[in-house]
Amino acid sequence: MSFLYPSFLLALLATAIPVILHLVQLRRAKRVQFSNVRFIQASQEVTASQRKLKQLLILLCRILFLIFLVLAFAQPFIPGSVTNQASDNEVTIIVDNSYSMQNLHADQDLSLLAYTIDKARSVIGMFPPATVYNVLDNSSYTSNRFASAADAADNLNHLDFKASSSGSLRGAGAGHFFWFSDFQKNQFNPSDINTLPEKAQLHLIPIASAGTSNIFIDTVYLEDAFVRSGSESVLHAQIYNSGREVAEDVPVKLLINSQQVAAMSLDLQPQQATTATIKFRVGTGDLNLAALVVEDYPVEFDNTYYFTLTPSRGVRIVEIADKDVVDLKELYEKEPLFKYTRFNPENVDYALVGNSDVLLLNGLREFNSGLATTATNFVKDGGTVIVVPAPGTEMNGYDIFFNQVTIAARTVNPAASNKTELLAPASDNPFFSGIFATYDKKMQMPSAARTLQWARASDDILKYRGNSPFLSRFERGKGQVYLMAAPLQEDYTTLVNHALLLPLMYKMAITGYRQEHPLAYTLTTETVRVPVAQTTKGEGIYKLQKDSVIYIPEQQIRGGSLYFTIPPDMSEAGIYSLTLQEKPVSSIAFNYDNRESYLEQYTPEELRSMIGNDLPNVHVYDYGDAFSVKNEFEKKYFGVKLWKYCLILCLFFLMAEIALIRFL
């Protein structure tokens, strides 16, 4: 046993005072008068015995009262079992206030965050008055430092939910770190604590939730990439039920420009996604703000999925073709969806090529190095190149392009009359989805000769009888290349007069459409790209605004597009307005990372297993209230404080003395 203030033990000399008083009091004689001498002897024996016992008991109570009073001021304690290497003058409270903490506590009708704040405040009171406190949460990019426990506790009371972020131990120094969290399996990474200094002591305090059931919108996508004003569109949404029971009649509604345009209810099977299909019409506006909403409790942050709907601008097609090839202008201009432009090889607007979606190289006899480089860069930037060969062996320079995009293709020289029938397309090939009203594998197919052949494509769309490819697709980075084995001339293929030509050319062009405005981004997206008009230097900076809050992201303009990173303190989902010089440029939807929606958490046993024995300065506590955590911590580091027990015994002996004087 040790004493916090051993100098107070000198006051034990005061126990001599009641002993001296007792001895002095025994020397005093007391006269007792009796009415009958027969009672003198008996009275003397009884009174002296009782008086002696009473005085001894009173003396003992007084001595013990003084002893325990002195011990209470000296504050005795049993030293802790752990040698405290951390600084007791600095304590860091880490509170996980991510949206998963909306979940209810296992034993109380409180959110995990409300429960955590209450218990974190009680832990603060364990340390001496001179302790400096740091409070960290998901929105803290510098720690909030407080010189008193009262200020730290007040800061905890003002915490609200924020999107999860990594780096809770950023800038960690010495001292004790108390980390209150639900420790989600999708969010917590043991490597986060590897940078903890050896002299720091980290205390992981898991908070038990009532359950892991949650309903959230996992994915939203359009059936058709093209959104047409006034026309019906189809939206598919995958809604996930992470619970272990069927969720019946879950309401789902679609809002466009704050107006409800569709509603339905779904039965969601446990631990899987259910696809909701919603039909709707888009208004005539340039940009429509939309939200898909489900109803779920108590975790509500992921009940809404925000996105934007922009009427499609059309597929921009640039064809470079020799004069004697089949004219595809009429084919594409029949459909308003396509924005078609044709150039001769000698007169190409390369700037227009760079801004297009599809580059169609039709029957070129001369494929110069400049055009090959342009086409290669076009593919690297995410464009689609369609190569239709020239007749015979009149294909100079094709190998330059094929080498640059790493396609093993070569020219051949068969007779034009040597045509081979094509096989019917595979019924499960997604390229032909929506093309055939009814599929017939015995359908009459066109025939074609072959002036180009290759191997190892990403997808063989059409094949000759014998399984050699006629039309194939090659994925190359963000872009793709289509190769056709025969020229689009009647001498080489009957496809030019076949009903299959139009859907083939349309589908290749549609797959090359580069959507300028994705439906939505997540708040964890590294870089966001937005097409904007070219601005002169110094014209201004782009800002993101939601309600009255304005963010200025790091930004750069390249090739007619704005590239920016999401500011680290922008943590709320919703639709943000992109502005330049206080004027709106566009609207962008941001949603929470759906990893936060999976509520399954690590147990204390699993945490200990992951951390292992390599980190002796990391301690994992069992589920429990802060009182048990506080007691366990104090026993380990501060020992068992005995002054309270001394004070109780002090009061006990004081009351015993009073009782002896009054009743004996």
XYZ file of C-alpha atoms in Angstrom:
664
model
C 0.000 0.000 0.000
C 1.215 3.508 -0.797
C 0.101 7.008 0.100
C -0.544 9.881 -2.233
C 0.188 12.446 0.532
C 2.355 10.616 3.089
C 3.174 13.822 4.991
C -0.328 13.737 6.483
C 0.694 10.622 8.434
C 2.428 12.904 10.951
C -1.045 13.809 12.125
C -1.316 10.303 13.630
C 0.400 11.811 16.674
C -2.967 13.369 17.429
C -4.185 9.940 18.563
C -2.315 10.624 21.815
C -4.814 13.358 22.706
C -7.795 11.068 23.546
C -5.449 8.713 25.425
C -4.174 11.551 27.622
C -7.690 12.813 28.223
C -8.781 9.304 29.158
C -5.981 8.915 31.735
C -6.665 12.312 33.258
C -10.360 11.550 33.497
C -9.652 8.283 35.450
C -7.865 10.228 38.264
C -10.912 12.327 39.045
C -13.026 11.069 42.027
C -16.783 11.108 41.892
C -19.040 11.312 45.029
C -22.126 9.072 44.980
C -24.814 9.338 47.735
C -26.848 6.280 48.782
C -30.076 6.085 50.819
C -29.159 2.722 52.297
C -25.685 1.476 53.186
C -26.651 -2.044 52.126
C -26.392 -0.998 48.480
C -22.973 0.667 48.646
C -20.779 -2.386 47.937
C -22.911 -3.810 45.106
C -23.324 -0.438 43.453
C -19.593 0.176 43.501
C -18.827 -3.129 41.735
C -21.393 -2.777 38.971
C -20.790 0.900 38.191
C -17.013 0.630 38.079
C -17.097 -2.330 35.654
C -19.563 -0.697 33.289
C -17.829 2.658 33.440
C -14.444 1.120 32.671
C -15.764 -0.822 29.634
C -17.633 2.200 28.320
C -14.618 4.480 28.615
C -12.373 1.957 26.858
C -14.832 1.572 23.953
C -15.193 5.324 23.632
C -11.419 5.723 23.692
C -11.031 3.056 21.013
C -13.637 4.749 18.783
C -11.912 8.116 19.171
C -8.503 6.673 18.360
C -9.810 4.808 15.287
C -11.740 7.905 14.185
C -8.563 9.955 14.229
C -6.510 7.219 12.541
C -8.904 6.804 9.605
C -9.406 10.564 9.351
C -5.652 11.024 8.947
C -5.483 8.119 6.470
C -8.297 9.640 4.407
C -6.254 12.833 4.004
C -3.097 10.842 3.227
C -5.081 9.000 0.481
C -3.751 5.435 0.614
C -3.914 3.268 -2.511
C -2.845 -0.129 -3.791
C -0.488 0.444 -6.788
C -1.738 -0.582 -10.244
C -0.650 -3.723 -12.030
C 0.567 -1.792 -15.135
C 3.557 0.506 -15.084
C 2.211 3.728 -16.571
C 4.604 4.867 -19.280
C 2.147 7.337 -20.770
C 1.893 10.930 -19.738
C -1.032 11.474 -17.404
C -0.979 15.177 -18.237
C -2.454 14.679 -21.722
C -5.551 12.647 -22.550
C -7.194 12.254 -25.965
C -10.851 11.291 -26.302
C -11.688 9.878 -29.755
C -15.407 9.696 -30.476
C -16.693 7.885 -33.546
C -19.572 10.098 -34.648
C -20.029 8.460 -38.050
C -23.558 7.879 -39.273
C -23.531 4.228 -38.227
C -23.664 5.572 -34.662
C -27.329 6.416 -35.317
C -27.982 2.787 -34.448
C -29.546 2.039 -31.058
C -27.541 0.820 -28.077
C -27.926 -2.812 -27.061
C -29.226 -2.074 -23.545
C -30.604 1.458 -23.639
C -33.030 3.353 -25.837
C -30.304 5.748 -26.959
C -28.341 6.184 -30.133
C -24.798 4.862 -29.957
C -23.486 8.416 -30.239
C -25.606 9.734 -27.357
C -24.528 6.801 -25.212
C -20.871 7.295 -26.163
C -20.897 11.011 -25.336
C -22.396 10.321 -21.914
C -19.788 7.680 -21.092
C -16.877 9.643 -22.536
C -17.734 12.517 -20.203
C -17.544 10.221 -17.185
C -14.101 8.959 -18.249
C -12.786 12.530 -18.349
C -13.220 12.837 -14.572
C -10.589 10.178 -13.830
C -7.586 12.436 -14.291
C -6.003 15.188 -12.171
C -7.127 18.827 -12.599
C -3.926 19.772 -14.469
C -4.675 17.317 -17.298
C -4.935 18.680 -20.856
C -7.670 17.082 -22.996
C -7.842 16.587 -26.767
C -11.194 15.725 -28.345
C -11.203 14.126 -31.806
C -14.144 13.133 -33.989
C -14.688 12.391 -37.682
C -14.811 16.080 -38.581
C -11.671 17.030 -36.634
C -8.718 17.689 -38.905
C -6.911 19.312 -35.989
C -7.615 18.190 -32.452
C -9.711 20.366 -30.161
C -7.482 21.050 -27.158
C -8.901 21.948 -23.747
C -7.194 22.880 -20.493
C -10.046 21.728 -18.263
C -12.314 18.719 -17.984
C -15.394 20.969 -18.017
C -14.490 22.491 -21.400
C -13.756 19.058 -22.883
C -17.071 17.693 -21.615
C -18.906 20.694 -23.060
C -17.298 20.079 -26.453
C -18.487 16.467 -26.363
C -22.056 17.675 -25.826
C -21.966 19.536 -29.155
C -20.865 16.601 -31.320
C -23.156 15.644 -34.202
C -23.085 12.942 -36.866
C -20.460 13.247 -39.597
C -19.433 11.039 -42.498
C -16.765 8.530 -41.564
C -13.151 9.376 -42.300
C -9.865 7.644 -41.675
C -6.951 8.875 -39.644
C -8.485 9.031 -36.157
C -4.968 8.757 -34.659
C -3.456 11.400 -36.926
C -0.772 13.379 -35.136
C -0.931 11.120 -32.088
C 1.621 11.866 -29.377
C 2.137 10.604 -25.870
C -0.581 10.154 -23.289
C -3.727 8.078 -23.006
C -6.091 7.663 -25.981
C -9.670 6.516 -25.368
C -11.365 5.435 -28.614
C -15.150 5.008 -28.375
C -16.600 3.354 -31.501
C -18.836 0.618 -32.855
C -15.761 -0.622 -34.806
C -17.552 -1.493 -38.045
C -16.012 -4.349 -39.993
C -16.211 -2.314 -43.200
C -14.540 0.732 -41.669
C -12.088 -0.172 -38.904
C -8.613 -1.216 -39.997
C -6.056 -2.403 -37.405
C -3.330 -0.733 -39.469
C -4.790 2.607 -38.317
C -3.111 2.089 -34.934
C 0.308 1.006 -36.191
C 1.599 4.585 -36.106
C 0.832 4.960 -32.404
C 3.981 5.945 -30.431
C 5.267 3.349 -27.977
C 4.798 5.650 -24.994
C 1.150 6.243 -25.826
C -1.533 3.992 -24.374
C -4.535 3.308 -26.607
C -7.771 2.092 -25.036
C -10.350 0.670 -27.468
C -13.860 0.805 -26.008
C -16.404 -1.032 -28.227
C -20.008 0.135 -28.015
C -22.540 -2.658 -28.504
C -25.439 -1.971 -30.885
C -28.923 -3.418 -30.668
C -28.602 -5.068 -34.090
C -27.108 -4.863 -37.561
C -30.334 -4.582 -39.549
C -30.338 -1.736 -42.058
C -31.988 -0.947 -45.388
C -30.119 1.258 -47.838
C -29.910 2.093 -51.546
C -26.835 0.387 -52.907
C -26.862 1.283 -56.624
C -28.952 3.410 -58.979
C -28.659 3.243 -62.773
C -30.706 3.937 -65.898
C -31.766 1.163 -68.252
C -30.980 3.415 -71.202
C -27.982 5.714 -70.982
C -29.899 8.269 -73.027
C -32.320 10.514 -71.176
C -34.849 12.203 -73.450
C -37.023 15.088 -72.297
C -40.684 14.120 -72.209
C -39.972 10.461 -72.976
C -40.365 7.582 -70.570
C -37.193 6.396 -68.853
C -36.593 3.364 -66.671
C -34.614 3.539 -63.439
C -33.198 0.482 -61.690
C -32.276 0.666 -58.013
C -30.684 -2.075 -55.951
C -31.991 -1.811 -52.392
C -30.108 -3.875 -49.822
C -31.493 -5.410 -46.630
C -28.618 -6.250 -44.267
C -30.947 -7.708 -41.632
C -31.667 -11.365 -40.971
C -35.420 -11.091 -41.518
C -37.630 -10.200 -44.469
C -38.548 -6.510 -44.558
C -42.114 -6.292 -45.839
C -43.823 -3.424 -47.636
C -40.865 -1.051 -47.553
C -41.988 2.262 -49.117
C -39.894 3.563 -52.013
C -40.516 6.867 -53.763
C -38.838 8.862 -56.522
C -38.658 12.650 -56.377
C -37.670 14.836 -59.324
C -37.279 18.558 -58.720
C -38.944 18.098 -55.302
C -42.038 16.534 -56.896
C -42.963 12.896 -56.280
C -43.193 11.172 -59.658
C -43.353 7.503 -58.630
C -43.958 5.354 -55.555
C -43.998 1.655 -54.752
C -43.458 -0.813 -51.907
C -41.097 -3.776 -51.833
C -40.521 -6.941 -49.839
C -36.786 -7.156 -49.207
C -35.202 -10.542 -48.621
C -32.618 -10.746 -45.820
C -28.940 -10.053 -46.516
C -29.351 -9.441 -50.224
C -30.213 -6.730 -52.715
C -33.604 -6.423 -54.378
C -33.900 -4.515 -57.661
C -36.650 -1.933 -57.915
C -37.698 -0.872 -61.425
C -39.292 2.559 -61.690
C -40.662 4.208 -64.821
C -40.748 7.994 -65.019
C -40.618 10.958 -67.382
C -38.056 13.745 -67.321
C -39.106 17.342 -67.757
C -37.807 19.741 -70.352
C -35.203 21.355 -68.102
C -31.486 21.130 -68.808
C -30.849 19.568 -65.406
C -33.237 17.697 -63.128
C -32.499 17.144 -59.432
C -33.667 13.737 -58.250
C -33.747 11.652 -55.078
C -34.764 8.058 -54.403
C -36.059 7.590 -50.853
C -36.720 4.501 -48.717
C -38.121 4.429 -45.192
C -36.044 2.779 -42.471
C -35.354 3.305 -38.758
C -33.244 3.928 -36.668
C -30.343 4.346 -39.142
C -31.667 7.012 -41.499
C -28.620 8.695 -43.043
C -28.639 6.327 -46.057
C -32.385 6.433 -46.711
C -31.955 8.920 -49.568
C -29.890 8.509 -52.727
C -29.324 11.797 -54.575
C -28.676 12.003 -58.318
C -29.101 14.310 -61.290
C -30.752 13.678 -64.639
C -29.461 15.557 -67.666
C -31.166 15.132 -71.056
C -28.626 13.496 -73.330
C -26.862 15.757 -75.810
C -26.622 13.001 -78.437
C -23.797 10.785 -79.651
C -21.177 12.765 -81.549
C -19.889 10.692 -84.479
C -17.040 11.705 -86.769
C -16.544 9.566 -89.892
C -13.350 9.715 -91.927
C -13.952 7.864 -95.193
C -12.755 7.599 -98.765
C -15.104 8.780 -101.475
C -16.116 5.415 -102.933
C -17.348 3.749 -99.725
C -20.959 3.287 -98.637
C -22.383 6.582 -97.448
C -23.530 6.184 -93.814
C -24.727 9.765 -93.481
C -28.363 8.946 -94.219
C -28.251 5.993 -91.819
C -27.183 8.126 -88.859
C -29.166 11.237 -89.677
C -32.424 9.271 -89.495
C -32.025 9.187 -85.722
C -31.938 12.580 -83.923
C -29.884 10.942 -81.188
C -26.772 10.993 -83.391
C -24.760 14.108 -84.241
C -22.954 13.013 -87.398
C -20.040 14.687 -89.221
C -18.046 13.312 -92.182
C -14.547 14.240 -93.390
C -12.325 13.192 -96.262
C -8.862 11.962 -95.217
C -7.277 15.101 -96.685
C -9.495 17.531 -94.747
C -9.964 16.472 -91.109
C -10.827 18.793 -88.215
C -8.826 17.082 -85.482
C -10.227 19.383 -82.785
C -13.719 18.136 -83.626
C -12.439 14.555 -83.541
C -11.149 15.077 -79.995
C -14.559 16.316 -78.811
C -16.526 13.447 -80.363
C -17.645 10.129 -78.858
C -17.117 7.835 -81.847
C -14.462 7.919 -84.571
C -15.497 5.837 -87.597
C -12.613 5.002 -89.976
C -14.395 3.700 -93.064
C -12.496 2.139 -95.974
C -9.319 4.210 -95.675
C -6.626 3.172 -98.132
C -4.024 5.428 -96.520
C -3.711 5.362 -92.720
C -0.980 7.946 -92.052
C 0.950 8.168 -88.790
C -0.747 11.425 -87.760
C -4.189 9.878 -88.009
C -2.954 6.739 -86.230
C -1.646 8.816 -83.321
C -4.882 10.812 -83.171
C -6.961 7.623 -83.082
C -4.711 6.078 -80.419
C -4.960 9.125 -78.150
C -8.695 9.189 -78.758
C -8.988 5.634 -77.413
C -6.784 6.439 -74.414
C -9.095 9.314 -73.530
C -12.088 6.965 -73.468
C -13.299 7.243 -77.044
C -14.575 4.520 -79.372
C -12.916 3.810 -82.720
C -14.703 1.722 -85.382
C -12.394 0.379 -88.103
C -13.971 -0.775 -91.379
C -11.162 -1.926 -93.713
C -10.526 -0.891 -97.294
C -10.975 -3.463 -100.078
C -8.141 -5.833 -100.962
C -4.691 -5.057 -99.648
C -4.984 -1.317 -100.186
C -4.533 -0.597 -96.470
C -1.280 1.236 -95.987
C -0.421 2.255 -92.418
C -3.051 0.196 -90.578
C -0.296 -1.700 -88.791
C 0.876 1.562 -87.169
C -2.461 2.019 -85.423
C -2.803 -1.668 -84.528
C 0.651 -1.669 -82.942
C -0.094 1.465 -80.945
C -3.283 -0.030 -79.492
C -1.713 -3.520 -79.174
C -4.110 -5.378 -81.486
C -2.687 -8.390 -83.324
C -4.447 -7.859 -86.677
C -3.200 -8.298 -90.251
C -4.541 -7.920 -93.778
C -5.456 -10.805 -96.090
C -6.320 -10.849 -99.802
C -9.149 -13.240 -100.634
C -11.236 -12.943 -103.741
C -14.190 -10.620 -103.278
C -16.496 -13.359 -104.537
C -15.289 -15.757 -101.813
C -17.960 -14.895 -99.270
C -18.753 -16.954 -96.178
C -22.074 -16.824 -94.337
C -22.049 -15.444 -90.822
C -23.324 -17.340 -87.807
C -26.416 -16.131 -85.996
C -25.401 -14.029 -82.962
C -25.378 -15.647 -79.541
C -28.674 -15.094 -77.761
C -26.936 -14.186 -74.481
C -24.598 -11.587 -75.966
C -25.454 -8.278 -74.229
C -24.484 -6.375 -77.384
C -27.715 -7.556 -79.029
C -29.928 -6.834 -76.031
C -33.056 -5.054 -77.252
C -32.264 -5.548 -80.953
C -34.386 -8.623 -81.705
C -38.084 -8.632 -80.843
C -37.997 -12.439 -81.030
C -34.741 -14.339 -81.338
C -34.485 -17.016 -84.052
C -31.162 -18.829 -84.299
C -32.155 -19.933 -87.837
C -32.484 -16.359 -89.061
C -31.035 -15.568 -92.467
C -27.612 -14.034 -91.989
C -25.457 -11.976 -94.390
C -22.254 -13.295 -95.907
C -18.889 -11.597 -96.226
C -15.397 -11.973 -97.580
C -12.424 -11.160 -95.362
C -9.644 -8.588 -95.793
C -8.692 -8.323 -92.119
C -8.191 -10.977 -89.480
C -7.132 -11.018 -85.811
C -7.145 -13.045 -82.607
C -7.873 -12.631 -78.897
C -10.529 -9.926 -78.830
C -12.400 -8.835 -75.713
C -15.691 -9.795 -77.324
C -16.528 -11.472 -80.650
C -19.863 -9.979 -81.692
C -20.336 -11.764 -85.037
C -18.485 -14.785 -86.423
C -18.122 -16.599 -89.717
C -19.110 -20.208 -89.995
C -15.960 -21.839 -88.729
C -15.843 -19.441 -85.718
C -13.347 -16.933 -87.089
C -14.407 -13.375 -86.082
C -16.171 -10.936 -88.398
C -16.905 -8.152 -85.883
C -15.034 -7.882 -82.572
C -14.577 -5.413 -79.754
C -11.262 -4.673 -78.014
C -11.219 -2.945 -74.628
C -8.250 -0.615 -74.330
C -8.074 1.305 -71.057
C -10.990 3.707 -70.842
C -11.767 3.332 -74.561
C -12.559 0.582 -77.039
C -11.922 -0.425 -80.657
C -14.323 -2.240 -83.003
C -12.850 -4.172 -85.937
C -14.832 -5.373 -88.956
C -13.263 -8.048 -91.184
C -14.742 -6.888 -94.521
C -15.297 -3.534 -96.252
C -18.829 -2.141 -96.331
C -19.105 -2.664 -100.089
C -21.509 -4.913 -101.982
C -18.603 -6.752 -103.608
C -17.350 -7.871 -100.201
C -20.438 -8.317 -98.024
C -24.200 -8.546 -98.276
C -24.415 -6.805 -94.896
C -24.761 -3.441 -96.674
C -28.233 -4.504 -97.864
C -29.141 -6.556 -94.779
C -31.517 -5.454 -92.013
C -28.791 -6.155 -89.463
C -26.588 -3.260 -90.660
C -28.584 -0.479 -89.023
C -28.782 -1.991 -85.488
C -25.103 -2.965 -85.674
C -23.950 0.550 -86.570
C -26.368 2.115 -84.069
C -25.321 -0.164 -81.217
C -21.595 0.394 -81.784
C -22.190 4.145 -81.751
C -24.382 4.006 -78.643
C -21.808 2.001 -76.685
C -19.335 4.759 -77.472
C -21.460 7.436 -75.836
C -19.470 9.168 -73.103
C -21.815 10.416 -70.449
C -20.694 13.866 -69.408
C -22.754 13.954 -66.240
C -22.723 10.788 -64.089
C -25.865 10.342 -62.032
C -23.946 10.824 -58.778
C -20.615 10.603 -56.983
C -19.694 9.345 -53.541
C -18.085 11.649 -51.011
C -14.992 9.437 -51.144
C -14.441 10.001 -54.891
C -10.879 11.162 -55.471
C -11.438 13.352 -58.547
C -14.609 14.761 -60.098
C -14.751 15.777 -63.767
C -17.300 18.313 -65.017
C -17.427 19.627 -68.618
C -17.272 23.422 -68.540
C -16.762 26.229 -70.992
C -13.197 27.446 -71.361
C -12.455 30.376 -69.067
C -9.830 33.047 -69.408
C -7.034 33.165 -66.873
C -8.057 34.943 -63.682
C -11.765 34.816 -64.501
C -12.568 33.221 -61.159
C -12.651 30.019 -59.174
C -15.328 27.368 -59.030
C -17.151 26.805 -55.755
C -19.462 24.124 -54.394
C -22.476 25.348 -52.472
C -25.179 23.566 -50.483
C -27.666 25.776 -48.685
C -25.529 28.484 -47.057
C -22.311 26.446 -46.871
C -19.658 27.095 -49.533
C -16.607 24.946 -50.283
C -13.655 25.833 -52.503
C -12.091 22.635 -53.867
C -8.652 22.192 -55.387
C -9.299 22.538 -59.117
C -7.764 22.451 -62.552
C -9.182 22.967 -66.042
C -7.917 20.673 -68.804
C -9.351 20.085 -72.252
C -12.666 21.789 -71.633
C -13.313 19.992 -68.336
C -13.019 21.011 -64.708
C -11.224 18.516 -62.480
C -11.505 18.996 -58.727
C -11.009 17.043 -55.514
C -13.705 16.906 -52.865
C -12.763 19.090 -49.860
C -12.006 16.939 -46.786
C -14.514 18.821 -44.628
C -17.355 18.328 -47.134
C -19.083 15.405 -45.440
C -22.823 15.831 -46.018
C -24.659 14.047 -48.822
C -26.904 16.020 -51.125
C -26.963 18.001 -54.351
C -24.378 20.768 -54.541
C -24.439 23.719 -56.892
C -21.240 24.361 -58.853
C -20.835 28.121 -59.256
C -18.441 30.502 -60.980
C -18.509 34.177 -60.007
C -21.690 33.517 -57.999
C -23.446 32.135 -61.100
C -24.598 28.484 -61.236
C -22.726 26.321 -63.726
C -24.051 22.860 -62.897
C -25.396 20.700 -60.076
C -23.620 17.608 -58.768
C -25.019 14.884 -56.504
C -22.913 13.339 -53.753
C -23.829 10.329 -51.620
C -22.291 8.557 -48.650
C -19.984 5.623 -49.211
C -22.237 2.566 -48.801
C -19.572 0.829 -46.704
C -20.910 2.906 -43.813
C -24.310 1.246 -44.235
C -23.092 -2.248 -43.356
C -23.479 -2.185 -39.569
C -21.767 -5.438 -38.626
C -19.144 -4.716 -35.983
C -16.133 -6.371 -34.380
C -16.586 -7.894 -30.929
C -13.975 -7.275 -28.203
C -12.688 -10.821 -28.724
C -12.240 -10.228 -32.465
C -10.434 -6.955 -31.812
C -8.017 -8.640 -29.408
C -7.403 -11.394 -31.936
C -6.598 -8.903 -34.715
C -4.294 -6.786 -32.567
C -2.494 -9.769 -31.057
C 0.406 -9.491 -28.636
C 2.606 -7.255 -30.765
C 1.069 -4.050 -29.416
C 1.233 -4.147 -25.602
C 0.222 -0.489 -25.414
C -3.177 -1.215 -27.018
C -5.908 -2.357 -24.643
C -9.361 -3.636 -25.608
C -12.197 -3.381 -23.096
C -15.214 -5.626 -22.920
C -18.700 -4.371 -23.620
C -19.996 -2.502 -20.605
C -20.829 0.897 -19.257
C -18.274 3.582 -18.628
C -18.322 2.878 -14.878
C -16.816 -0.579 -15.404
C -14.326 0.835 -17.934
C -13.369 3.533 -15.465
C -12.866 1.035 -12.643
C -10.790 -1.300 -14.786
C -8.628 1.562 -16.042
C -8.048 2.974 -12.560
C -7.085 -0.431 -11.185
C -4.546 -0.950 -13.975
C -2.964 2.492 -14.019
C -3.894 4.362 -10.833
C -4.354 1.376 -8.514
C -7.180 0.918 -5.978
C -7.891 4.133 -4.080
C -8.670 3.485 -0.401
C -9.397 6.978 0.915
C -13.139 6.559 0.419
C -13.130 3.463 2.600
C -11.110 5.325 5.236
C -13.646 8.125 5.248
C -16.504 5.645 5.635
C -14.763 3.983 8.608
C -14.047 7.396 10.081
C -17.739 8.260 10.048
C -18.623 4.812 11.378
C -16.448 5.197 14.479
C -17.733 8.711 15.043
C -21.310 7.408 15.060
C -20.247 4.517 17.308
C -18.820 6.979 19.847
C -22.029 8.976 19.868
C -24.063 5.802 20.358
C -21.855 4.654 23.267
C -22.150 7.985 25.065
C -25.908 8.191 24.539
C -27.080 4.658 25.197
C -24.516 3.045 27.578
